[in-house]
Tab-separated table of C-alpha atoms in Angstrom:
chain	number	residue	atom	x	y	z
A	1	MET	CA	0.000	0.000	0.000
A	2	ILE	CA	0.934	3.685	-0.024
A	3	LEU	CA	1.359	5.336	3.386
A	4	ILE	CA	0.441	9.027	3.552
A	5	SER	CA	0.860	11.587	6.336
A	6	ASN	CA	1.321	15.349	6.682
A	7	ASP	CA	1.826	18.141	9.206
A	8	ASP	CA	-1.408	20.080	8.532
A	9	GLY	CA	-3.707	17.476	10.069
A	10	TYR	CA	-5.803	14.649	8.635
A	11	GLN	CA	-8.675	16.982	7.701
A	12	ALA	CA	-6.535	19.401	5.622
A	13	LYS	CA	-7.457	19.871	1.984
A	14	GLY	CA	-3.905	19.118	0.876
A	15	ILE	CA	-3.737	15.586	2.244
A	16	ASN	CA	-7.228	14.777	1.013
A	17	SER	CA	-6.323	16.028	-2.459
A	18	LEU	CA	-3.241	13.808	-2.378
A	19	ILE	CA	-5.334	10.794	-1.369
A	20	ASN	CA	-7.602	11.318	-4.371
A	21	ILE	CA	-4.633	11.648	-6.712
A	22	VAL	CA	-2.781	8.478	-5.689
A	23	LYS	CA	-5.566	6.104	-4.648
A	24	ASP	CA	-5.724	4.645	-8.170
A	25	TYR	CA	-2.180	3.287	-7.829
A	26	ASP	CA	-2.626	1.116	-4.738
A	27	ASP	CA	-4.408	0.803	-1.429
A	28	VAL	CA	-3.940	3.907	0.722
A	29	LEU	CA	-3.258	4.043	4.439
A	30	VAL	CA	-3.367	7.494	6.032
A	31	CYS	CA	-2.034	8.208	9.499
A	32	ALA	CA	-1.854	11.945	10.107
A	33	PRO	CA	-1.886	14.321	13.073
A	34	GLU	CA	-5.121	15.282	14.804
A	35	ASP	CA	-4.452	18.909	13.864
A	36	ALA	CA	-1.667	21.181	12.604
A	37	ARG	CA	1.897	20.156	13.501
A	38	SER	CA	3.885	22.491	11.246
A	39	GLY	CA	7.516	23.008	12.180
A	40	PHE	CA	7.898	19.701	14.022
A	41	ALA	CA	10.541	18.412	11.563
A	42	CYS	CA	11.721	14.950	12.706
A	43	ALA	CA	10.522	15.370	16.301
A	44	PHE	CA	8.838	12.419	17.983
A	45	SER	CA	6.996	12.069	21.294
A	46	ALA	CA	9.269	10.619	23.973
A	47	THR	CA	7.174	11.569	27.019
A	48	THR	CA	3.579	11.833	25.724
A	49	PRO	CA	1.377	8.716	25.357
A	50	LEU	CA	0.083	8.324	21.814
A	51	VAL	CA	-3.495	7.580	20.783
A	52	LEU	CA	-4.782	6.373	17.406
A	53	ASN	CA	-8.306	7.139	16.163
A	54	HIS	CA	-9.870	5.373	13.173
A	55	ARG	CA	-11.540	8.098	11.103
A	56	TYR	CA	-12.667	6.501	7.841
A	57	HIS	CA	-12.754	3.206	5.956
A	58	GLU	CA	-13.663	2.121	2.489
A	59	LYS	CA	-12.314	-0.648	0.298
A	60	GLY	CA	-8.665	0.139	-0.387
A	61	MET	CA	-8.486	3.069	2.052
A	62	ASP	CA	-8.136	3.570	5.784
A	63	ILE	CA	-7.683	6.944	7.491
A	64	TRP	CA	-6.320	7.206	11.017
A	65	SER	CA	-5.362	10.182	13.140
A	66	CYS	CA	-2.783	10.373	15.920
A	67	ASN	CA	-2.267	12.927	18.679
A	68	GLY	CA	1.491	13.002	18.045
A	69	THR	CA	3.899	14.528	15.551
A	70	PRO	CA	4.149	13.695	11.836
A	71	VAL	CA	7.038	11.320	12.582
A	72	ASP	CA	4.976	9.697	15.338
A	73	CYS	CA	2.276	9.068	12.753
A	74	VAL	CA	4.665	7.234	10.439
A	75	LYS	CA	6.192	5.221	13.283
A	76	MET	CA	2.755	4.260	14.608
A	77	ALA	CA	1.480	3.314	11.170
A	78	LEU	CA	4.481	1.101	10.431
A	79	ALA	CA	4.372	-0.537	13.864
A	80	GLU	CA	0.622	-0.922	14.416
A	81	LEU	CA	-1.339	-0.479	11.192
A	82	CYS	CA	0.720	-2.005	8.379
A	83	ASP	CA	0.588	-5.714	7.594
A	84	GLU	CA	3.414	-5.251	5.105
A	85	THR	CA	6.014	-2.637	4.201
A	86	PRO	CA	4.449	0.211	2.190
A	87	ARG	CA	5.558	0.681	-1.394
A	88	LEU	CA	5.800	4.433	-0.792
A	89	VAL	CA	5.684	6.941	2.034
A	90	ILE	CA	4.348	10.338	0.956
A	91	GLY	CA	4.147	13.570	2.945
A	92	GLY	CA	1.786	16.372	1.946
A	93	ILE	CA	0.399	18.052	0.069
A	94	ASN	CA	1.676	20.774	2.387
A	95	HIS	CA	0.016	24.180	2.550
A	96	GLY	CA	3.180	26.296	2.165
A	97	ASP	CA	6.534	25.564	0.562
A	98	ASN	CA	9.282	23.448	2.081
A	99	ALA	CA	12.143	24.656	-0.092
A	100	SER	CA	15.573	25.877	1.004
A	101	VAL	CA	16.247	25.719	4.760
A	102	ASN	CA	12.541	25.109	5.414
A	103	THR	CA	13.468	21.499	4.687
A	104	HIS	CA	15.008	21.303	8.157
A	105	TYR	CA	11.916	22.625	9.956
A	106	SER	CA	9.230	20.872	7.947
A	107	GLY	CA	6.975	18.230	9.466
A	108	THR	CA	6.082	17.210	5.923
A	109	MET	CA	9.746	16.449	5.310
A	110	GLY	CA	9.828	14.728	8.706
A	111	VAL	CA	7.318	12.236	7.297
A	112	THR	CA	9.463	11.718	4.228
A	113	MET	CA	12.759	11.472	6.087
A	114	GLU	CA	11.283	8.898	8.466
A	115	GLY	CA	10.142	6.761	5.554
A	116	CYS	CA	13.537	7.129	3.931
A	117	MET	CA	15.302	6.094	7.146
A	118	LYS	CA	13.215	2.909	6.992
A	119	TYR	CA	14.526	2.358	3.422
A	120	ILE	CA	11.085	2.938	1.888
A	121	PRO	CA	10.937	5.119	-1.248
A	122	SER	CA	9.644	8.416	0.114
A	123	LEU	CA	8.648	11.813	-1.244
A	124	ALA	CA	7.082	15.065	-0.107
A	125	PHE	CA	4.795	17.449	-1.974
A	126	SER	CA	4.291	21.111	-1.018
A	127	ILE	CA	2.883	24.233	-2.662
A	128	CYS	CA	3.719	27.910	-2.093
A	129	ASP	CA	0.160	28.629	-0.959
A	130	TYR	CA	-0.756	28.757	2.739
A	131	ARG	CA	-4.491	29.143	2.184
A	132	ALA	CA	-6.670	26.411	3.712
A	133	ASP	CA	-8.627	26.327	0.443
A	134	ALA	CA	-5.607	26.336	-1.905
A	135	ASP	CA	-6.180	24.988	-5.424
A	136	PHE	CA	-4.307	21.701	-5.801
A	137	SER	CA	-5.773	20.662	-9.165
A	138	PRO	CA	-2.835	21.971	-11.286
A	139	LEU	CA	-0.499	19.696	-9.293
A	140	GLU	CA	-2.297	16.468	-10.186
A	141	PRO	CA	-0.562	15.503	-13.473
A	142	TYR	CA	2.860	16.285	-11.997
A	143	ILE	CA	2.223	14.289	-8.826
A	144	ARG	CA	0.915	11.379	-10.862
A	145	ASP	CA	3.992	11.409	-13.078
A	146	ILE	CA	6.431	11.552	-10.145
A	147	VAL	CA	4.617	8.843	-8.187
A	148	GLN	CA	4.526	6.572	-11.234
A	149	ARG	CA	8.250	7.050	-11.803
A	150	VAL	CA	9.139	6.278	-8.194
A	151	LEU	CA	6.874	3.222	-8.122
A	152	ARG	CA	8.526	1.985	-11.324
A	153	ASP	CA	12.164	2.906	-10.714
A	154	GLY	CA	12.482	3.336	-6.957
A	155	LEU	CA	14.975	5.776	-5.420
A	156	PRO	CA	18.607	5.440	-4.336
A	157	LYS	CA	19.018	4.091	-0.817
A	158	GLY	CA	19.022	6.966	1.672
A	159	VAL	CA	17.569	9.488	-0.803
A	160	CYS	CA	14.060	10.962	-0.775
A	161	LEU	CA	12.430	13.619	-2.953
A	162	ASN	CA	11.366	17.071	-1.796
A	163	VAL	CA	8.939	18.397	-4.433
A	164	ASN	CA	7.730	22.008	-4.266
A	165	PHE	CA	5.208	23.755	-6.503
A	166	PRO	CA	5.052	27.521	-7.088
A	167	LYS	CA	1.799	29.421	-6.708
A	168	VAL	CA	1.146	30.160	-10.377
A	169	ASP	CA	-1.650	29.425	-12.836
A	170	THR	CA	0.595	27.441	-15.191
A	171	PHE	CA	3.923	25.780	-14.413
A	172	LYS	CA	6.775	26.477	-16.839
A	173	GLY	CA	8.211	23.000	-16.344
A	174	VAL	CA	10.141	20.892	-13.845
A	175	ARG	CA	13.650	21.576	-12.527
A	176	LEU	CA	15.939	19.172	-10.675
A	177	CYS	CA	17.457	21.472	-8.052
A	178	ARG	CA	19.781	21.752	-5.117
A	179	MET	CA	18.628	23.326	-1.865
A	180	SER	CA	19.072	27.082	-1.820
A	181	LEU	CA	20.977	28.778	0.971
A	182	GLY	CA	18.655	31.077	2.871
A	183	THR	CA	18.121	32.743	6.220
A	184	TRP	CA	15.094	33.527	8.367
A	185	THR	CA	15.231	37.050	9.829
A	186	ASN	CA	13.071	39.038	12.289
A	187	GLU	CA	11.872	35.743	13.678
A	188	VAL	CA	10.532	36.869	17.057
A	189	ARG	CA	7.764	39.391	17.656
A	190	LYS	CA	7.304	40.636	21.214
A	191	CYS	CA	3.804	41.499	22.429
A	192	ASN	CA	2.334	42.685	25.705
A	193	HIS	CA	-0.585	40.835	27.216
A	194	PRO	CA	-3.419	42.908	28.741
A	195	ARG	CA	-2.749	41.134	32.034
A	196	GLY	CA	0.678	42.726	32.157
A	197	TYR	CA	3.209	40.188	30.953
A	198	ASP	CA	5.206	39.846	27.753
A	199	TYR	CA	4.797	37.042	25.217
A	200	TRP	CA	6.309	36.292	21.832
A	201	TRP	CA	5.209	34.985	18.438
A	202	MET	CA	7.579	33.104	16.155
A	203	VAL	CA	7.142	34.828	12.785
A	204	GLY	CA	9.968	35.925	10.480
A	205	SER	CA	10.790	36.730	6.864
A	206	TYR	CA	12.665	34.426	4.519
A	207	GLN	CA	15.767	35.811	2.785
A	208	ASN	CA	17.230	34.051	-0.249
A	209	ASP	CA	21.000	34.320	0.217
A	210	GLU	CA	21.841	33.379	-3.375
A	211	PRO	CA	19.056	34.854	-5.523
A	212	GLU	CA	21.053	34.686	-8.772
A	213	ALA	CA	21.860	30.955	-8.511
A	214	GLU	CA	19.678	29.304	-11.132
A	215	ASP	CA	20.268	25.730	-9.967
A	216	THR	CA	18.380	26.119	-6.664
A	217	ASP	CA	14.874	25.209	-5.553
A	218	ARG	CA	14.140	28.801	-4.559
A	219	TRP	CA	15.081	30.134	-8.011
A	220	ALA	CA	12.895	27.503	-9.664
A	221	LEU	CA	9.879	28.418	-7.539
A	222	ASP	CA	10.410	32.152	-7.969
A	223	ASN	CA	10.472	31.644	-11.731
A	224	GLY	CA	7.420	29.407	-12.063
A	225	TYR	CA	9.014	25.946	-12.136
A	226	VAL	CA	8.253	22.836	-10.124
A	227	ALA	CA	11.331	22.147	-7.980
A	228	ILE	CA	12.455	18.584	-7.272
A	229	THR	CA	15.275	18.362	-4.739
A	230	PRO	CA	16.812	14.934	-4.045
A	231	THR	CA	17.454	14.950	-0.299
A	232	ARG	CA	19.877	12.725	1.596
A	233	ILE	CA	19.595	11.132	5.014
A	234	ASP	CA	23.393	11.117	5.291
A	235	VAL	CA	24.273	14.709	6.263
A	236	THR	CA	28.028	14.106	6.384
A	237	ALA	CA	29.972	17.025	4.847
A	238	TYR	CA	32.422	14.938	2.828
A	239	GLU	CA	33.929	18.040	1.212
A	240	ALA	CA	35.165	19.173	4.641
A	241	PHE	CA	37.304	16.084	5.279
A	242	ASP	CA	40.460	17.514	3.731
A	243	GLN	CA	40.207	20.784	5.659
A	244	LEU	CA	39.583	18.976	8.939
A	245	LYS	CA	42.005	16.084	8.529
A	246	ASP	CA	44.360	17.542	11.164
A	247	TYR	CA	41.688	16.873	13.773
A	248	GLU	CA	42.547	13.178	13.607
A	249	GLN	CA	44.981	11.912	16.199
């Protein structure tokens, strides 16, 4: 079967659009958070008991929710709900992009990284549109094509796909990209509560630190292309070995 999760919650339009797109390829098992879990990355619940709720069943489809993180959902599904190893693990469709350094914060990518760490072909889909009622219909032929290719050809061991769609009426095409270097600035906003204490919101503005680099995911999205970024589990900086070789004793 195909295992699907997200970080926007099991009722989000994005995940339900994804279910409708891929359900023709195989049975679908959904295990997704009870509600929004954006920004949870690869976090899992070490001190909170987890609960599963069965939300929907029809032939070839089961939908479950979990009170934990996106990674919890994948772990619980693999341990408790799957009779066999899924053919794919898919995260999304996320409301909001997960390009550049957002990859490291994304619960959607947490889903995909967890699947990849279990050696299951895994991919994530996101769109640069945060609206709850975002239009996902233009994504359908692209998602179908990518899913078909991964089902047919698989992916290299330890590699998953981070796929991001721009918010445009018509996509110019598809680009295979590297992750752009970027920085979040002005991330904390201080407010004063009427009861007399201070509190803070995590907000921020994204800054592309290499706007002229045309081989990045951010450039592709800013110029109307679908960005596919192969993403590795192994984060070793091999290029730094020569510089750091004197550290060995």
